[in-house]
mmCIF file of C-alpha atoms in Angstrom:
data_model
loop_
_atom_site.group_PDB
_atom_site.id
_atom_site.type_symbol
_atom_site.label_atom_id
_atom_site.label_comp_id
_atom_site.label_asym_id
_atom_site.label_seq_id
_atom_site.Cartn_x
_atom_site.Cartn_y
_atom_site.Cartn_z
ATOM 1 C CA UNK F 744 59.508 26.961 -3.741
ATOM 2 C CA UNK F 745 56.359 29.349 -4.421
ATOM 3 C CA UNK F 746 53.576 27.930 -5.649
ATOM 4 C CA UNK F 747 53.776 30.090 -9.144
ATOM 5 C CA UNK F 748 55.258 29.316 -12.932
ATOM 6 C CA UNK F 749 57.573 32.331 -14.061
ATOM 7 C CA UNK F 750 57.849 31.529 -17.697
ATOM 8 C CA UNK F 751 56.521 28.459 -19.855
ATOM 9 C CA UNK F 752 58.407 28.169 -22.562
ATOM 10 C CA UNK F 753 57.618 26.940 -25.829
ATOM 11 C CA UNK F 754 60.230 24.999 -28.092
ATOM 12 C CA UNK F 755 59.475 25.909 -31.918
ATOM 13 C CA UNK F 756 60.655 24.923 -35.364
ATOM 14 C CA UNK F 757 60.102 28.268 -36.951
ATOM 15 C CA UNK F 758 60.386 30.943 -34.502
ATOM 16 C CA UNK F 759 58.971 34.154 -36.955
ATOM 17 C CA UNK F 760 55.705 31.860 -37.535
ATOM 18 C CA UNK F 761 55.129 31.437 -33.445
ATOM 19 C CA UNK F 762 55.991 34.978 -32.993
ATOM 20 C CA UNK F 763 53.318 35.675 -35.195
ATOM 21 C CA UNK F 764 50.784 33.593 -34.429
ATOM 22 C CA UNK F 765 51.136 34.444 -30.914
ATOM 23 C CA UNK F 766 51.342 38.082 -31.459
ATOM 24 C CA UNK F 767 49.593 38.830 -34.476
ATOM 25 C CA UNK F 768 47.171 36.096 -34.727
ATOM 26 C CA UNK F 769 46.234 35.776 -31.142
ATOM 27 C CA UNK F 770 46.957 39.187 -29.996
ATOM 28 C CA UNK F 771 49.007 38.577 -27.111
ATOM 29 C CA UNK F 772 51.663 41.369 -26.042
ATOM 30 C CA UNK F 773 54.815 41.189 -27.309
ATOM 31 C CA UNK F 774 57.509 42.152 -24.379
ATOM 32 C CA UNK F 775 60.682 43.860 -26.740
ATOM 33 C CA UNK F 776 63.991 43.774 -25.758
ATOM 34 C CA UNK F 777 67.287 44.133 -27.320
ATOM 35 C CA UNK F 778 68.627 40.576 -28.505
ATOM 36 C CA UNK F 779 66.990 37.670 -30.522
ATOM 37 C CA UNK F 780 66.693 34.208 -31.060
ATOM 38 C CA UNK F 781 63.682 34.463 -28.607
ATOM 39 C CA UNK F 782 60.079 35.875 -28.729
ATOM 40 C CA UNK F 783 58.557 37.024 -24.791
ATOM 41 C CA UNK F 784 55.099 37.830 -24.202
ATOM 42 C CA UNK F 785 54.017 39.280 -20.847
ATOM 43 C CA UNK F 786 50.992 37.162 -19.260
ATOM 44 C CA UNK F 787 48.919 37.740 -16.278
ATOM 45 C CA UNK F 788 51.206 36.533 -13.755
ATOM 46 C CA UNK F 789 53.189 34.562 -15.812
ATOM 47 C CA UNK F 790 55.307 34.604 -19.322
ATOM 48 C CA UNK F 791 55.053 33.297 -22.522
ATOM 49 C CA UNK F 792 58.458 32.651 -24.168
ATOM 50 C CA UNK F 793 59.221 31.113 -27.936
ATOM 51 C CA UNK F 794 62.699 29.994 -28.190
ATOM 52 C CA UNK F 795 63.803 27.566 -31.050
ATOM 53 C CA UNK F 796 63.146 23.821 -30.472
ATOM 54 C CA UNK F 797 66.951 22.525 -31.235
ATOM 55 C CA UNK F 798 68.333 25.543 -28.724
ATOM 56 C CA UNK F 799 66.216 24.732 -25.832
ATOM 57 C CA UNK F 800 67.189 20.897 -26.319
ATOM 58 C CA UNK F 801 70.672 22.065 -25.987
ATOM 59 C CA UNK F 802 70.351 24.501 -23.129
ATOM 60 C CA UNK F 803 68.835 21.448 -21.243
ATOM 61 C CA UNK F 804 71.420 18.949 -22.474
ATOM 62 C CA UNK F 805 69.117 16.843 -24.425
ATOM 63 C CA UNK F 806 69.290 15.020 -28.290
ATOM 64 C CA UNK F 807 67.150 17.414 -30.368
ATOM 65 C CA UNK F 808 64.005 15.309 -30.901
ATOM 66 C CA UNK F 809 62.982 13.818 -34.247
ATOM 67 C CA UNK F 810 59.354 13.903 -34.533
ATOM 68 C CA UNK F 811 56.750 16.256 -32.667
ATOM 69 C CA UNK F 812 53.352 14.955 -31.061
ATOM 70 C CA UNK F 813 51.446 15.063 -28.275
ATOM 71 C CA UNK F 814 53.956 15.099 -25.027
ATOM 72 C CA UNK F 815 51.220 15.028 -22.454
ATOM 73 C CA UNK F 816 50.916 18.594 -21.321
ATOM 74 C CA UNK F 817 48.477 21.016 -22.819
ATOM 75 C CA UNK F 818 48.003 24.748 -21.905
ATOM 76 C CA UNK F 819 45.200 26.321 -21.154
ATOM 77 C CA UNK F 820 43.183 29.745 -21.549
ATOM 78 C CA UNK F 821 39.888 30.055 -19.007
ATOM 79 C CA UNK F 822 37.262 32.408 -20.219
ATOM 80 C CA UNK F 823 34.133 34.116 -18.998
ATOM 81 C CA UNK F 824 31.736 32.424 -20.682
ATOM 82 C CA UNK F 825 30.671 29.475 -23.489
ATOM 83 C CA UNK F 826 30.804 32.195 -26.351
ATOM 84 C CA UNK F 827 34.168 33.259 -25.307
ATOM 85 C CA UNK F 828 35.447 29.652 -25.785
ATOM 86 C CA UNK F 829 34.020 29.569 -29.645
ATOM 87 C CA UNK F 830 35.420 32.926 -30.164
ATOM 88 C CA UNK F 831 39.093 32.378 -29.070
ATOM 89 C CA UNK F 832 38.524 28.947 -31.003
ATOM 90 C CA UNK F 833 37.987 30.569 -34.130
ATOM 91 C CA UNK F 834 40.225 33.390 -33.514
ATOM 92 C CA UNK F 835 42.970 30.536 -33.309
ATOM 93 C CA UNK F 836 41.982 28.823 -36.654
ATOM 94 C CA UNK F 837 42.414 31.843 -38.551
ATOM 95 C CA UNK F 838 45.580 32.356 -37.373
ATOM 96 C CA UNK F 839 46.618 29.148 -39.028
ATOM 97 C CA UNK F 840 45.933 26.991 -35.845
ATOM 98 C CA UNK F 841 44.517 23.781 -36.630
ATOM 99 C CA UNK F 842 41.090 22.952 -34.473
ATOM 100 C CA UNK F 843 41.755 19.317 -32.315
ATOM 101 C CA UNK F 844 37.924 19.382 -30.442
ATOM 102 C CA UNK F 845 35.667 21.747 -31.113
ATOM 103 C CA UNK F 846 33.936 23.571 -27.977
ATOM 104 C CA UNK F 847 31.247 21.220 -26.180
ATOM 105 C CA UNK F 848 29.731 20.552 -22.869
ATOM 106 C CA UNK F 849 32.129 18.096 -21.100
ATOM 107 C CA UNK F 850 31.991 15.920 -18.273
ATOM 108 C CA UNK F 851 32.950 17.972 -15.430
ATOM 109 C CA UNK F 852 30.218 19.877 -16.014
ATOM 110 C CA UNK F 853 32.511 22.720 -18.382
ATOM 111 C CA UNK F 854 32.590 24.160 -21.888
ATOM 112 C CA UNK F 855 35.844 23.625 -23.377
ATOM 113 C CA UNK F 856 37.237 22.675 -27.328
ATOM 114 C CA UNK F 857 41.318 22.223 -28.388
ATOM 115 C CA UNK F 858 43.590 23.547 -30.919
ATOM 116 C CA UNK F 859 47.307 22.638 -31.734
ATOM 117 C CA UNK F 860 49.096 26.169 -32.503
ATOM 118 C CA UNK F 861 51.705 26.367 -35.598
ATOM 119 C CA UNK F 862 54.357 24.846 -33.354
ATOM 120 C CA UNK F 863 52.307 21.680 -32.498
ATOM 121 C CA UNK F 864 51.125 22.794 -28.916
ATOM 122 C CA UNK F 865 48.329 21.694 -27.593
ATOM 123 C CA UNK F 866 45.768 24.220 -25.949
ATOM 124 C CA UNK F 867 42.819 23.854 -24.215
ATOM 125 C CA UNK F 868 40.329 27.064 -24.047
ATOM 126 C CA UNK F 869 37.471 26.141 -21.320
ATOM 127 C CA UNK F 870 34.941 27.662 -19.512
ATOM 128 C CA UNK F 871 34.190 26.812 -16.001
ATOM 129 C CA UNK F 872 30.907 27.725 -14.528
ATOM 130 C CA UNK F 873 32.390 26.520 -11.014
ATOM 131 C CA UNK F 874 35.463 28.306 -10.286
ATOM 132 C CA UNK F 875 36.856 31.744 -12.358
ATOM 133 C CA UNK F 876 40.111 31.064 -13.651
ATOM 134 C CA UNK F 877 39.998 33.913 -15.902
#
């Protein structure tokens, strides 16, 4: 197997709302294509993809699950620089993300804060004075 991720995909509730935050709110290309029931995004080196919660429980062959919360993954976005990190932040809030952590120095010597986007999804947005992940 390479070492790379394709696609993450992201189950949602309300697939418009995602498709707007992620497009819209955090500006994020849409890739367009003939079909529905799913929202792409073209990445660097990867792909975003929205597809409805109870679908992509059935496509794997699992129960649809009752209640949403923290499944112990987050994403995250790497930026240039500490004001970066409070700008994507906000830029996330007004899009109707909800703020976990906002941006502070952590322990590994970083700059990072959290939000949870429309869908419940946890992100991370960090800088890293150490190695450039951006």
């Amino acid at each position: 197997m390479k070492p790379k991720i394709s696609i993450v995909t992201l189950g949602v509730d309300d697939l418009d709302r995602a498709t707007r935050f992620y497009g819209e709110g955090l500006g994020l290309p849409r890739h367009e294509f003939e079909g529905g029931g799913i929202s792409f995004f073209s990445l660097e080196g990867t792909w975003l993809a929205l597809y409805p919660r109870e679908e992509l429980a059935k496509d794997i062959g699992l129960p649809v699950p009752v209640e949403v919360g923290f499944s112990g993954i987050t994403l995250a976005h790497n930026v240039a620089s500490k004001p970066e990190v409070d700008a994507i932040l906000k830029q996330a809030v007004a899009a109707g993300a909800t703020l976990i952590k906002p941006a502070q120095e952590v322990f590994w010597g970083g700059y990072s804060g959290y939000f949870q986007d429309t869908e419940g999804h946890y992100w991370e947005v960090a800088y890293n004075p150490y190695q450039d992940l951006t």
